[in-house]
Amino acid sequence: ILLDAASGHLDQICSAKRWKGRGVGPALLAHARQLAPAGINLSVNAMNHRAIRFYEHEGFVRTGEGINPHSKLPIFHYSWKPAISR
């Protein structure tokens, strides 16, 4: 994970190819949520359908779209905020 815990910006989350589909992604994301409990924001390439499904399954909500300043490809912005306890 590459995360700025102070701002909640998640820049990178990845695992070795052999670990895909074995729960590593959700475990890494759970750790990121512990490090940034106020919420997490991230951007994902619009064509990365697997990542989009993963983040949406994990409770992230699309908040906008833009262009990656480096690749010039379209991106989607996502956000996760913890549920409010009552």
PDB file of N, CA, C and O in Angstrom:
ATOM      1  N   ILE A   1       0.868  -1.172   0.000  1.00  0.00           N
ATOM      2  CA  ILE A   1       0.000   0.000   0.000  1.00  0.00           C
ATOM      3  C   ILE A   1       0.910   1.229   0.000  1.00  0.00           C
ATOM      4  O   ILE A   1       1.898   1.254   0.715  1.00  0.00           O
ATOM      5  N   LEU A   2       0.515   2.217  -0.786  1.00  0.00           N
ATOM      6  CA  LEU A   2       1.158   3.524  -0.740  1.00  0.00           C
ATOM      7  C   LEU A   2       0.043   4.495  -0.377  1.00  0.00           C
ATOM      8  O   LEU A   2      -0.821   4.799  -1.193  1.00  0.00           O
ATOM      9  N   LEU A   3       0.036   4.930   0.889  1.00  0.00           N
ATOM     10  CA  LEU A   3      -1.066   5.697   1.452  1.00  0.00           C
ATOM     11  C   LEU A   3      -0.539   6.884   2.234  1.00  0.00           C
ATOM     12  O   LEU A   3       0.380   6.733   3.038  1.00  0.00           O
ATOM     13  N   ASP A   4      -1.129   8.050   2.013  1.00  0.00           N
ATOM     14  CA  ASP A   4      -0.878   9.210   2.864  1.00  0.00           C
ATOM     15  C   ASP A   4      -1.979   9.186   3.921  1.00  0.00           C
ATOM     16  O   ASP A   4      -3.107   9.599   3.657  1.00  0.00           O
ATOM     17  N   ALA A   5      -1.663   8.663   5.087  1.00  0.00           N
ATOM     18  CA  ALA A   5      -2.668   8.478   6.136  1.00  0.00           C
ATOM     19  C   ALA A   5      -3.263   9.798   6.604  1.00  0.00           C
ATOM     20  O   ALA A   5      -4.435   9.854   6.981  1.00  0.00           O
ATOM     21  N   ALA A   6      -2.481  10.876   6.565  1.00  0.00           N
ATOM     22  CA  ALA A   6      -2.979  12.176   7.022  1.00  0.00           C
ATOM     23  C   ALA A   6      -4.086  12.699   6.108  1.00  0.00           C
ATOM     24  O   ALA A   6      -5.101  13.208   6.576  1.00  0.00           O
ATOM     25  N   SER A   7      -3.909  12.560   4.796  1.00  0.00           N
ATOM     26  CA  SER A   7      -4.917  13.060   3.859  1.00  0.00           C
ATOM     27  C   SER A   7      -5.914  11.989   3.445  1.00  0.00           C
ATOM     28  O   SER A   7      -6.966  12.293   2.897  1.00  0.00           O
ATOM     29  N   GLY A   8      -5.564  10.714   3.672  1.00  0.00           N
ATOM     30  CA  GLY A   8      -6.425   9.614   3.245  1.00  0.00           C
ATOM     31  C   GLY A   8      -6.284   9.276   1.772  1.00  0.00           C
ATOM     32  O   GLY A   8      -7.091   8.533   1.224  1.00  0.00           O
ATOM     33  N   HIS A   9      -5.238   9.795   1.118  1.00  0.00           N
ATOM     34  CA  HIS A   9      -5.055   9.510  -0.313  1.00  0.00           C
ATOM     35  C   HIS A   9      -4.335   8.177  -0.488  1.00  0.00           C
ATOM     36  O   HIS A   9      -3.188   8.014  -0.057  1.00  0.00           O
ATOM     37  N   LEU A  10      -5.020   7.238  -1.133  1.00  0.00           N
ATOM     38  CA  LEU A  10      -4.441   5.937  -1.450  1.00  0.00           C
ATOM     39  C   LEU A  10      -3.904   6.006  -2.874  1.00  0.00           C
ATOM     40  O   LEU A  10      -4.670   6.152  -3.828  1.00  0.00           O
ATOM     41  N   ASP A  11      -2.589   5.938  -3.018  1.00  0.00           N
ATOM     42  CA  ASP A  11      -1.971   6.056  -4.327  1.00  0.00           C
ATOM     43  C   ASP A  11      -1.792   4.695  -4.989  1.00  0.00           C
ATOM     44  O   ASP A  11      -1.982   4.574  -6.190  1.00  0.00           O
ATOM     45  N   GLN A  12      -1.438   3.687  -4.212  1.00  0.00           N
ATOM     46  CA  GLN A  12      -1.165   2.362  -4.766  1.00  0.00           C
ATOM     47  C   GLN A  12      -1.625   1.280  -3.802  1.00  0.00           C
ATOM     48  O   GLN A  12      -1.451   1.411  -2.585  1.00  0.00           O
ATOM     49  N   ILE A  13      -2.185   0.232  -4.350  1.00  0.00           N
ATOM     50  CA  ILE A  13      -2.429  -1.004  -3.604  1.00  0.00           C
ATOM     51  C   ILE A  13      -2.190  -2.133  -4.598  1.00  0.00           C
ATOM     52  O   ILE A  13      -2.737  -2.111  -5.705  1.00  0.00           O
ATOM     53  N   CYS A  14      -1.323  -3.053  -4.254  1.00  0.00           N
ATOM     54  CA  CYS A  14      -1.057  -4.144  -5.186  1.00  0.00           C
ATOM     55  C   CYS A  14      -0.538  -5.357  -4.429  1.00  0.00           C
ATOM     56  O   CYS A  14      -0.089  -5.262  -3.290  1.00  0.00           O
ATOM     57  N   SER A  15      -0.644  -6.488  -5.087  1.00  0.00           N
ATOM     58  CA  SER A  15      -0.088  -7.728  -4.559  1.00  0.00           C
ATOM     59  C   SER A  15       0.540  -8.487  -5.717  1.00  0.00           C
ATOM     60  O   SER A  15       0.279  -8.185  -6.884  1.00  0.00           O
ATOM     61  N   ALA A  16       1.339  -9.463  -5.395  1.00  0.00           N
ATOM     62  CA  ALA A  16       1.933 -10.297  -6.439  1.00  0.00           C
ATOM     63  C   ALA A  16       0.819 -11.027  -7.180  1.00  0.00           C
ATOM     64  O   ALA A  16      -0.211 -11.381  -6.599  1.00  0.00           O
ATOM     65  N   LYS A  17       1.030 -11.240  -8.442  1.00  0.00           N
ATOM     66  CA  LYS A  17       0.022 -11.880  -9.296  1.00  0.00           C
ATOM     67  C   LYS A  17      -0.470 -13.208  -8.709  1.00  0.00           C
ATOM     68  O   LYS A  17      -1.655 -13.509  -8.754  1.00  0.00           O
ATOM     69  N   ARG A  18       0.421 -13.979  -8.137  1.00  0.00           N
ATOM     70  CA  ARG A  18       0.027 -15.294  -7.604  1.00  0.00           C
ATOM     71  C   ARG A  18      -0.936 -15.188  -6.425  1.00  0.00           C
ATOM     72  O   ARG A  18      -1.561 -16.161  -6.046  1.00  0.00           O
ATOM     73  N   TRP A  19      -1.053 -14.006  -5.802  1.00  0.00           N
ATOM     74  CA  TRP A  19      -1.941 -13.827  -4.659  1.00  0.00           C
ATOM     75  C   TRP A  19      -3.295 -13.230  -5.037  1.00  0.00           C
ATOM     76  O   TRP A  19      -4.168 -13.113  -4.186  1.00  0.00           O
ATOM     77  N   LYS A  20      -3.483 -12.869  -6.299  1.00  0.00           N
ATOM     78  CA  LYS A  20      -4.759 -12.297  -6.728  1.00  0.00           C
ATOM     79  C   LYS A  20      -5.881 -13.309  -6.496  1.00  0.00           C
ATOM     80  O   LYS A  20      -5.737 -14.498  -6.746  1.00  0.00           O
ATOM     81  N   GLY A  21      -7.003 -12.807  -5.977  1.00  0.00           N
ATOM     82  CA  GLY A  21      -8.157 -13.661  -5.715  1.00  0.00           C
ATOM     83  C   GLY A  21      -8.077 -14.460  -4.432  1.00  0.00           C
ATOM     84  O   GLY A  21      -8.906 -15.324  -4.178  1.00  0.00           O
ATOM     85  N   ARG A  22      -7.088 -14.179  -3.583  1.00  0.00           N
ATOM     86  CA  ARG A  22      -6.907 -14.936  -2.340  1.00  0.00           C
ATOM     87  C   ARG A  22      -7.139 -14.097  -1.086  1.00  0.00           C
ATOM     88  O   ARG A  22      -6.725 -14.483   0.001  1.00  0.00           O
ATOM     89  N   GLY A  23      -7.773 -12.927  -1.252  1.00  0.00           N
ATOM     90  CA  GLY A  23      -8.103 -12.112  -0.088  1.00  0.00           C
ATOM     91  C   GLY A  23      -7.044 -11.118   0.334  1.00  0.00           C
ATOM     92  O   GLY A  23      -7.214 -10.426   1.345  1.00  0.00           O
ATOM     93  N   VAL A  24      -5.951 -11.031  -0.412  1.00  0.00           N
ATOM     94  CA  VAL A  24      -4.884 -10.102  -0.047  1.00  0.00           C
ATOM     95  C   VAL A  24      -5.350  -8.661  -0.240  1.00  0.00           C
ATOM     96  O   VAL A  24      -5.096  -7.800   0.600  1.00  0.00           O
ATOM     97  N   GLY A  25      -6.043  -8.380  -1.345  1.00  0.00           N
ATOM     98  CA  GLY A  25      -6.526  -7.025  -1.611  1.00  0.00           C
ATOM     99  C   GLY A  25      -7.417  -6.493  -0.497  1.00  0.00           C
ATOM    100  O   GLY A  25      -7.161  -5.412   0.043  1.00  0.00           O
ATOM    101  N   PRO A  26      -8.461  -7.247  -0.113  1.00  0.00           N
ATOM    102  CA  PRO A  26      -9.289  -6.790   0.999  1.00  0.00           C
ATOM    103  C   PRO A  26      -8.510  -6.629   2.310  1.00  0.00           C
ATOM    104  O   PRO A  26      -8.767  -5.702   3.076  1.00  0.00           O
ATOM    105  N   ALA A  27      -7.532  -7.491   2.544  1.00  0.00           N
ATOM    106  CA  ALA A  27      -6.720  -7.376   3.766  1.00  0.00           C
ATOM    107  C   ALA A  27      -5.878  -6.101   3.726  1.00  0.00           C
ATOM    108  O   ALA A  27      -5.770  -5.387   4.734  1.00  0.00           O
ATOM    109  N   LEU A  28      -5.275  -5.804   2.577  1.00  0.00           N
ATOM    110  CA  LEU A  28      -4.491  -4.571   2.455  1.00  0.00           C
ATOM    111  C   LEU A  28      -5.386  -3.342   2.616  1.00  0.00           C
ATOM    112  O   LEU A  28      -5.006  -2.369   3.268  1.00  0.00           O
ATOM    113  N   LEU A  29      -6.577  -3.405   2.046  1.00  0.00           N
ATOM    114  CA  LEU A  29      -7.504  -2.287   2.161  1.00  0.00           C
ATOM    115  C   LEU A  29      -7.981  -2.118   3.602  1.00  0.00           C
ATOM    116  O   LEU A  29      -8.123  -0.996   4.083  1.00  0.00           O
ATOM    117  N   ALA A  30      -8.188  -3.211   4.305  1.00  0.00           N
ATOM    118  CA  ALA A  30      -8.568  -3.137   5.721  1.00  0.00           C
ATOM    119  C   ALA A  30      -7.464  -2.445   6.520  1.00  0.00           C
ATOM    120  O   ALA A  30      -7.741  -1.628   7.410  1.00  0.00           O
ATOM    121  N   HIS A  31      -6.228  -2.756   6.199  1.00  0.00           N
ATOM    122  CA  HIS A  31      -5.102  -2.101   6.878  1.00  0.00           C
ATOM    123  C   HIS A  31      -5.075  -0.610   6.552  1.00  0.00           C
ATOM    124  O   HIS A  31      -4.855   0.224   7.440  1.00  0.00           O
ATOM    125  N   ALA A  32      -5.319  -0.266   5.285  1.00  0.00           N
ATOM    126  CA  ALA A  32      -5.366   1.149   4.896  1.00  0.00           C
ATOM    127  C   ALA A  32      -6.467   1.877   5.659  1.00  0.00           C
ATOM    128  O   ALA A  32      -6.280   3.016   6.097  1.00  0.00           O
ATOM    129  N   ARG A  33      -7.603   1.217   5.854  1.00  0.00           N
ATOM    130  CA  ARG A  33      -8.710   1.835   6.606  1.00  0.00           C
ATOM    131  C   ARG A  33      -8.324   2.065   8.062  1.00  0.00           C
ATOM    132  O   ARG A  33      -8.754   3.046   8.671  1.00  0.00           O
ATOM    133  N   GLN A  34      -7.507   1.187   8.624  1.00  0.00           N
ATOM    134  CA  GLN A  34      -7.030   1.391   9.998  1.00  0.00           C
ATOM    135  C   GLN A  34      -6.085   2.588  10.063  1.00  0.00           C
ATOM    136  O   GLN A  34      -6.091   3.332  11.037  1.00  0.00           O
ATOM    137  N   LEU A  35      -5.274   2.752   9.042  1.00  0.00           N
ATOM    138  CA  LEU A  35      -4.312   3.847   9.018  1.00  0.00           C
ATOM    139  C   LEU A  35      -4.962   5.195   8.724  1.00  0.00           C
ATOM    140  O   LEU A  35      -4.448   6.232   9.137  1.00  0.00           O
ATOM    141  N   ALA A  36      -6.076   5.180   7.990  1.00  0.00           N
ATOM    142  CA  ALA A  36      -6.787   6.411   7.617  1.00  0.00           C
ATOM    143  C   ALA A  36      -8.272   6.244   7.958  1.00  0.00           C
ATOM    144  O   ALA A  36      -9.116   6.140   7.069  1.00  0.00           O
ATOM    145  N   PRO A  37      -8.602   6.178   9.249  1.00  0.00           N
ATOM    146  CA  PRO A  37      -9.972   5.868   9.658  1.00  0.00           C
ATOM    147  C   PRO A  37     -11.007   6.937   9.306  1.00  0.00           C
ATOM    148  O   PRO A  37     -12.203   6.656   9.295  1.00  0.00           O
ATOM    149  N   ALA A  38     -10.582   8.156   8.978  1.00  0.00           N
ATOM    150  CA  ALA A  38     -11.533   9.211   8.624  1.00  0.00           C
ATOM    151  C   ALA A  38     -12.047   9.056   7.194  1.00  0.00           C
ATOM    152  O   ALA A  38     -13.069   9.627   6.832  1.00  0.00           O
ATOM    153  N   GLY A  39     -11.338   8.274   6.368  1.00  0.00           N
ATOM    154  CA  GLY A  39     -11.766   8.052   4.998  1.00  0.00           C
ATOM    155  C   GLY A  39     -10.600   7.947   4.051  1.00  0.00           C
ATOM    156  O   GLY A  39      -9.479   8.352   4.371  1.00  0.00           O
ATOM    157  N   ILE A  40     -10.880   7.385   2.885  1.00  0.00           N
ATOM    158  CA  ILE A  40      -9.853   7.167   1.868  1.00  0.00           C
ATOM    159  C   ILE A  40     -10.372   7.690   0.531  1.00  0.00           C
ATOM    160  O   ILE A  40     -11.530   7.486   0.183  1.00  0.00           O
ATOM    161  N   ASN A  41      -9.477   8.357  -0.196  1.00  0.00           N
ATOM    162  CA  ASN A  41      -9.768   8.817  -1.548  1.00  0.00           C
ATOM    163  C   ASN A  41      -8.732   8.223  -2.488  1.00  0.00           C
ATOM    164  O   ASN A  41      -7.573   8.043  -2.107  1.00  0.00           O
ATOM    165  N   LEU A  42      -9.160   7.919  -3.715  1.00  0.00           N
ATOM    166  CA  LEU A  42      -8.236   7.351  -4.687  1.00  0.00           C
ATOM    167  C   LEU A  42      -8.724   7.641  -6.093  1.00  0.00           C
ATOM    168  O   LEU A  42      -9.874   8.047  -6.294  1.00  0.00           O
ATOM    169  N   SER A  43      -7.852   7.422  -7.044  1.00  0.00           N
ATOM    170  CA  SER A  43      -8.193   7.513  -8.456  1.00  0.00           C
ATOM    171  C   SER A  43      -7.810   6.199  -9.114  1.00  0.00           C
ATOM    172  O   SER A  43      -6.825   5.567  -8.725  1.00  0.00           O
ATOM    173  N   VAL A  44      -8.600   5.796 -10.109  1.00  0.00           N
ATOM    174  CA  VAL A  44      -8.346   4.541 -10.816  1.00  0.00           C
ATOM    175  C   VAL A  44      -8.552   4.781 -12.304  1.00  0.00           C
ATOM    176  O   VAL A  44      -9.424   5.559 -12.703  1.00  0.00           O
ATOM    177  N   ASN A  45      -7.713   4.156 -13.122  1.00  0.00           N
ATOM    178  CA  ASN A  45      -7.873   4.285 -14.565  1.00  0.00           C
ATOM    179  C   ASN A  45      -9.255   3.777 -14.962  1.00  0.00           C
ATOM    180  O   ASN A  45      -9.686   2.704 -14.529  1.00  0.00           O
ATOM    181  N   ALA A  46      -9.944   4.547 -15.792  1.00  0.00           N
ATOM    182  CA  ALA A  46     -11.315   4.220 -16.183  1.00  0.00           C
ATOM    183  C   ALA A  46     -11.418   2.874 -16.894  1.00  0.00           C
ATOM    184  O   ALA A  46     -12.474   2.239 -16.857  1.00  0.00           O
ATOM    185  N   MET A  47     -10.358   2.417 -17.502  1.00  0.00           N
ATOM    186  CA  MET A  47     -10.374   1.136 -18.211  1.00  0.00           C
ATOM    187  C   MET A  47      -9.982  -0.044 -17.318  1.00  0.00           C
ATOM    188  O   MET A  47      -9.981  -1.182 -17.768  1.00  0.00           O
ATOM    189  N   ASN A  48      -9.664   0.224 -16.057  1.00  0.00           N
ATOM    190  CA  ASN A  48      -9.260  -0.848 -15.142  1.00  0.00           C
ATOM    191  C   ASN A  48     -10.514  -1.409 -14.463  1.00  0.00           C
ATOM    192  O   ASN A  48     -10.798  -1.159 -13.301  1.00  0.00           O
ATOM    193  N   HIS A  49     -11.268  -2.197 -15.220  1.00  0.00           N
ATOM    194  CA  HIS A  49     -12.557  -2.712 -14.756  1.00  0.00           C
ATOM    195  C   HIS A  49     -12.432  -3.597 -13.513  1.00  0.00           C
ATOM    196  O   HIS A  49     -13.305  -3.566 -12.649  1.00  0.00           O
ATOM    197  N   ARG A  50     -11.364  -4.349 -13.433  1.00  0.00           N
ATOM    198  CA  ARG A  50     -11.177  -5.219 -12.260  1.00  0.00           C
ATOM    199  C   ARG A  50     -11.022  -4.378 -10.992  1.00  0.00           C
ATOM    200  O   ARG A  50     -11.632  -4.668  -9.962  1.00  0.00           O
ATOM    201  N   ALA A  51     -10.220  -3.320 -11.061  1.00  0.00           N
ATOM    202  CA  ALA A  51     -10.027  -2.448  -9.898  1.00  0.00           C
ATOM    203  C   ALA A  51     -11.321  -1.728  -9.542  1.00  0.00           C
ATOM    204  O   ALA A  51     -11.665  -1.601  -8.365  1.00  0.00           O
ATOM    205  N   ILE A  52     -12.052  -1.277 -10.553  1.00  0.00           N
ATOM    206  CA  ILE A  52     -13.319  -0.584 -10.297  1.00  0.00           C
ATOM    207  C   ILE A  52     -14.293  -1.508  -9.578  1.00  0.00           C
ATOM    208  O   ILE A  52     -14.905  -1.120  -8.580  1.00  0.00           O
ATOM    209  N   ARG A  53     -14.421  -2.751 -10.047  1.00  0.00           N
ATOM    210  CA  ARG A  53     -15.294  -3.718  -9.370  1.00  0.00           C
ATOM    211  C   ARG A  53     -14.844  -3.947  -7.925  1.00  0.00           C
ATOM    212  O   ARG A  53     -15.646  -4.014  -7.007  1.00  0.00           O
ATOM    213  N   PHE A  54     -13.536  -4.074  -7.728  1.00  0.00           N
ATOM    214  CA  PHE A  54     -12.983  -4.305  -6.397  1.00  0.00           C
ATOM    215  C   PHE A  54     -13.340  -3.158  -5.456  1.00  0.00           C
ATOM    216  O   PHE A  54     -13.878  -3.381  -4.376  1.00  0.00           O
ATOM    217  N   TYR A  55     -13.047  -1.926  -5.865  1.00  0.00           N
ATOM    218  CA  TYR A  55     -13.309  -0.783  -4.984  1.00  0.00           C
ATOM    219  C   TYR A  55     -14.797  -0.604  -4.722  1.00  0.00           C
ATOM    220  O   TYR A  55     -15.194  -0.329  -3.588  1.00  0.00           O
ATOM    221  N   GLU A  56     -15.626  -0.773  -5.737  1.00  0.00           N
ATOM    222  CA  GLU A  56     -17.066  -0.637  -5.518  1.00  0.00           C
ATOM    223  C   GLU A  56     -17.582  -1.743  -4.598  1.00  0.00           C
ATOM    224  O   GLU A  56     -18.411  -1.493  -3.731  1.00  0.00           O
ATOM    225  N   HIS A  57     -17.069  -2.946  -4.754  1.00  0.00           N
ATOM    226  CA  HIS A  57     -17.445  -4.052  -3.857  1.00  0.00           C
ATOM    227  C   HIS A  57     -17.024  -3.757  -2.422  1.00  0.00           C
ATOM    228  O   HIS A  57     -17.693  -4.163  -1.469  1.00  0.00           O
ATOM    229  N   GLU A  58     -15.923  -3.036  -2.265  1.00  0.00           N
ATOM    230  CA  GLU A  58     -15.397  -2.697  -0.944  1.00  0.00           C
ATOM    231  C   GLU A  58     -16.025  -1.423  -0.364  1.00  0.00           C
ATOM    232  O   GLU A  58     -15.573  -0.919   0.659  1.00  0.00           O
ATOM    233  N   GLY A  59     -17.071  -0.903  -1.005  1.00  0.00           N
ATOM    234  CA  GLY A  59     -17.811   0.221  -0.436  1.00  0.00           C
ATOM    235  C   GLY A  59     -17.387   1.598  -0.898  1.00  0.00           C
ATOM    236  O   GLY A  59     -17.864   2.603  -0.371  1.00  0.00           O
ATOM    237  N   PHE A  60     -16.499   1.678  -1.870  1.00  0.00           N
ATOM    238  CA  PHE A  60     -16.090   2.973  -2.403  1.00  0.00           C
ATOM    239  C   PHE A  60     -17.166   3.496  -3.351  1.00  0.00           C
ATOM    240  O   PHE A  60     -17.818   2.728  -4.055  1.00  0.00           O
ATOM    241  N   VAL A  61     -17.324   4.817  -3.374  1.00  0.00           N
ATOM    242  CA  VAL A  61     -18.321   5.480  -4.199  1.00  0.00           C
ATOM    243  C   VAL A  61     -17.601   6.387  -5.188  1.00  0.00           C
ATOM    244  O   VAL A  61     -16.682   7.125  -4.815  1.00  0.00           O
ATOM    245  N   ARG A  62     -18.026   6.327  -6.450  1.00  0.00           N
ATOM    246  CA  ARG A  62     -17.433   7.191  -7.473  1.00  0.00           C
ATOM    247  C   ARG A  62     -17.847   8.632  -7.192  1.00  0.00           C
ATOM    248  O   ARG A  62     -19.022   8.938  -7.054  1.00  0.00           O
ATOM    249  N   THR A  63     -16.858   9.514  -7.124  1.00  0.00           N
ATOM    250  CA  THR A  63     -17.131  10.915  -6.792  1.00  0.00           C
ATOM    251  C   THR A  63     -16.833  11.867  -7.942  1.00  0.00           C
ATOM    252  O   THR A  63     -17.105  13.062  -7.826  1.00  0.00           O
ATOM    253  N   GLY A  64     -16.261  11.353  -9.019  1.00  0.00           N
ATOM    254  CA  GLY A  64     -15.954  12.222 -10.140  1.00  0.00           C
ATOM    255  C   GLY A  64     -15.077  11.521 -11.155  1.00  0.00           C
ATOM    256  O   GLY A  64     -14.822  10.322 -11.056  1.00  0.00           O
ATOM    257  N   GLU A  65     -14.636  12.276 -12.120  1.00  0.00           N
ATOM    258  CA  GLU A  65     -13.742  11.740 -13.140  1.00  0.00           C
ATOM    259  C   GLU A  65     -12.766  12.818 -13.564  1.00  0.00           C
ATOM    260  O   GLU A  65     -12.944  13.989 -13.231  1.00  0.00           O
ATOM    261  N   GLY A  66     -11.730  12.399 -14.243  1.00  0.00           N
ATOM    262  CA  GLY A  66     -10.716  13.347 -14.680  1.00  0.00           C
ATOM    263  C   GLY A  66      -9.774  12.703 -15.663  1.00  0.00           C
ATOM    264  O   GLY A  66     -10.088  11.687 -16.275  1.00  0.00           O
ATOM    265  N   ILE A  67      -8.603  13.286 -15.780  1.00  0.00           N
ATOM    266  CA  ILE A  67      -7.558  12.797 -16.681  1.00  0.00           C
ATOM    267  C   ILE A  67      -6.281  12.622 -15.870  1.00  0.00           C
ATOM    268  O   ILE A  67      -5.891  13.516 -15.114  1.00  0.00           O
ATOM    269  N   ASN A  68      -5.646  11.471 -16.017  1.00  0.00           N
ATOM    270  CA  ASN A  68      -4.373  11.233 -15.359  1.00  0.00           C
ATOM    271  C   ASN A  68      -3.347  12.200 -15.945  1.00  0.00           C
ATOM    272  O   ASN A  68      -3.147  12.223 -17.160  1.00  0.00           O
ATOM    273  N   PRO A  69      -2.708  13.014 -15.098  1.00  0.00           N
ATOM    274  CA  PRO A  69      -1.776  14.017 -15.619  1.00  0.00           C
ATOM    275  C   PRO A  69      -0.537  13.426 -16.293  1.00  0.00           C
ATOM    276  O   PRO A  69       0.091  14.081 -17.106  1.00  0.00           O
ATOM    277  N   HIS A  70      -0.219  12.175 -15.980  1.00  0.00           N
ATOM    278  CA  HIS A  70       0.978  11.553 -16.557  1.00  0.00           C
ATOM    279  C   HIS A  70       0.667  10.804 -17.846  1.00  0.00           C
ATOM    280  O   HIS A  70       1.321  11.002 -18.858  1.00  0.00           O
ATOM    281  N   SER A  71      -0.362   9.939 -17.794  1.00  0.00           N
ATOM    282  CA  SER A  71      -0.688   9.118 -18.962  1.00  0.00           C
ATOM    283  C   SER A  71      -1.681   9.790 -19.905  1.00  0.00           C
ATOM    284  O   SER A  71      -1.840   9.348 -21.041  1.00  0.00           O
ATOM    285  N   LYS A  72      -2.367  10.809 -19.399  1.00  0.00           N
ATOM    286  CA  LYS A  72      -3.418  11.514 -20.154  1.00  0.00           C
ATOM    287  C   LYS A  72      -4.642  10.629 -20.416  1.00  0.00           C
ATOM    288  O   LYS A  72      -5.482  10.947 -21.245  1.00  0.00           O
ATOM    289  N   LEU A  73      -4.754   9.517 -19.690  1.00  0.00           N
ATOM    290  CA  LEU A  73      -5.901   8.618 -19.823  1.00  0.00           C
ATOM    291  C   LEU A  73      -6.996   9.012 -18.837  1.00  0.00           C
ATOM    292  O   LEU A  73      -6.714   9.591 -17.784  1.00  0.00           O
ATOM    293  N   PRO A  74      -8.264   8.667 -19.142  1.00  0.00           N
ATOM    294  CA  PRO A  74      -9.363   8.993 -18.232  1.00  0.00           C
ATOM    295  C   PRO A  74      -9.263   8.206 -16.923  1.00  0.00           C
ATOM    296  O   PRO A  74      -8.851   7.044 -16.915  1.00  0.00           O
ATOM    297  N   ILE A  75      -9.621   8.862 -15.833  1.00  0.00           N
ATOM    298  CA  ILE A  75      -9.635   8.233 -14.515  1.00  0.00           C
ATOM    299  C   ILE A  75     -10.970   8.524 -13.828  1.00  0.00           C
ATOM    300  O   ILE A  75     -11.668   9.467 -14.176  1.00  0.00           O
ATOM    301  N   PHE A  76     -11.298   7.674 -12.873  1.00  0.00           N
ATOM    302  CA  PHE A  76     -12.436   7.898 -11.993  1.00  0.00           C
ATOM    303  C   PHE A  76     -11.890   8.144 -10.593  1.00  0.00           C
ATOM    304  O   PHE A  76     -10.933   7.502 -10.164  1.00  0.00           O
ATOM    305  N   HIS A  77     -12.532   9.047  -9.866  1.00  0.00           N
ATOM    306  CA  HIS A  77     -12.187   9.315  -8.474  1.00  0.00           C
ATOM    307  C   HIS A  77     -13.176   8.557  -7.594  1.00  0.00           C
ATOM    308  O   HIS A  77     -14.380   8.530  -7.878  1.00  0.00           O
ATOM    309  N   TYR A  78     -12.664   7.960  -6.533  1.00  0.00           N
ATOM    310  CA  TYR A  78     -13.484   7.198  -5.597  1.00  0.00           C
ATOM    311  C   TYR A  78     -13.200   7.654  -4.174  1.00  0.00           C
ATOM    312  O   TYR A  78     -12.111   8.149  -3.876  1.00  0.00           O
ATOM    313  N   SER A  79     -14.181   7.436  -3.305  1.00  0.00           N
ATOM    314  CA  SER A  79     -14.045   7.808  -1.900  1.00  0.00           C
ATOM    315  C   SER A  79     -14.719   6.758  -1.036  1.00  0.00           C
ATOM    316  O   SER A  79     -15.744   6.182  -1.413  1.00  0.00           O
ATOM    317  N   TRP A  80     -14.138   6.522   0.120  1.00  0.00           N
ATOM    318  CA  TRP A  80     -14.741   5.672   1.147  1.00  0.00           C
ATOM    319  C   TRP A  80     -14.747   6.473   2.451  1.00  0.00           C
ATOM    320  O   TRP A  80     -13.731   7.069   2.816  1.00  0.00           O
ATOM    321  N   LYS A  81     -15.882   6.490   3.088  1.00  0.00           N
ATOM    322  CA  LYS A  81     -16.008   7.105   4.419  1.00  0.00           C
ATOM    323  C   LYS A  81     -16.586   6.049   5.349  1.00  0.00           C
ATOM    324  O   LYS A  81     -17.461   5.274   4.951  1.00  0.00           O
ATOM    325  N   PRO A  82     -16.125   6.024   6.602  1.00  0.00           N
ATOM    326  CA  PRO A  82     -16.663   5.021   7.538  1.00  0.00           C
ATOM    327  C   PRO A  82     -18.137   5.291   7.834  1.00  0.00           C
ATOM    328  O   PRO A  82     -18.596   6.424   7.785  1.00  0.00           O
ATOM    329  N   ALA A  83     -18.846   4.199   8.115  1.00  0.00           N
ATOM    330  CA  ALA A  83     -20.254   4.336   8.511  1.00  0.00           C
ATOM    331  C   ALA A  83     -20.338   5.048   9.840  1.00  0.00           C
ATOM    332  O   ALA A  83     -19.494   4.849  10.725  1.00  0.00           O
ATOM    333  N   ILE A  84     -21.343   5.880   9.986  1.00  0.00           N
ATOM    334  CA  ILE A  84     -21.548   6.614  11.228  1.00  0.00           C
ATOM    335  C   ILE A  84     -22.334   5.728  12.193  1.00  0.00           C
ATOM    336  O   ILE A  84     -23.412   5.247  11.861  1.00  0.00           O
ATOM    337  N   SER A  85     -21.773   5.526  13.376  1.00  0.00           N
ATOM    338  CA  SER A  85     -22.460   4.731  14.401  1.00  0.00           C
ATOM    339  C   SER A  85     -23.465   5.583  15.127  1.00  0.00           C
ATOM    340  O   SER A  85     -23.214   6.746  15.430  1.00  0.00           O
ATOM    341  N   ARG A  86     -24.614   5.024  15.422  1.00  0.00           N
ATOM    342  CA  ARG A  86     -25.634   5.770  16.166  1.00  0.00           C
ATOM    343  C   ARG A  86     -25.971   5.066  17.437  1.00  0.00           C
ATOM    344  O   ARG A  86     -25.947   3.973  17.660  1.00  0.00           O
TER     345      ARG A  86
END
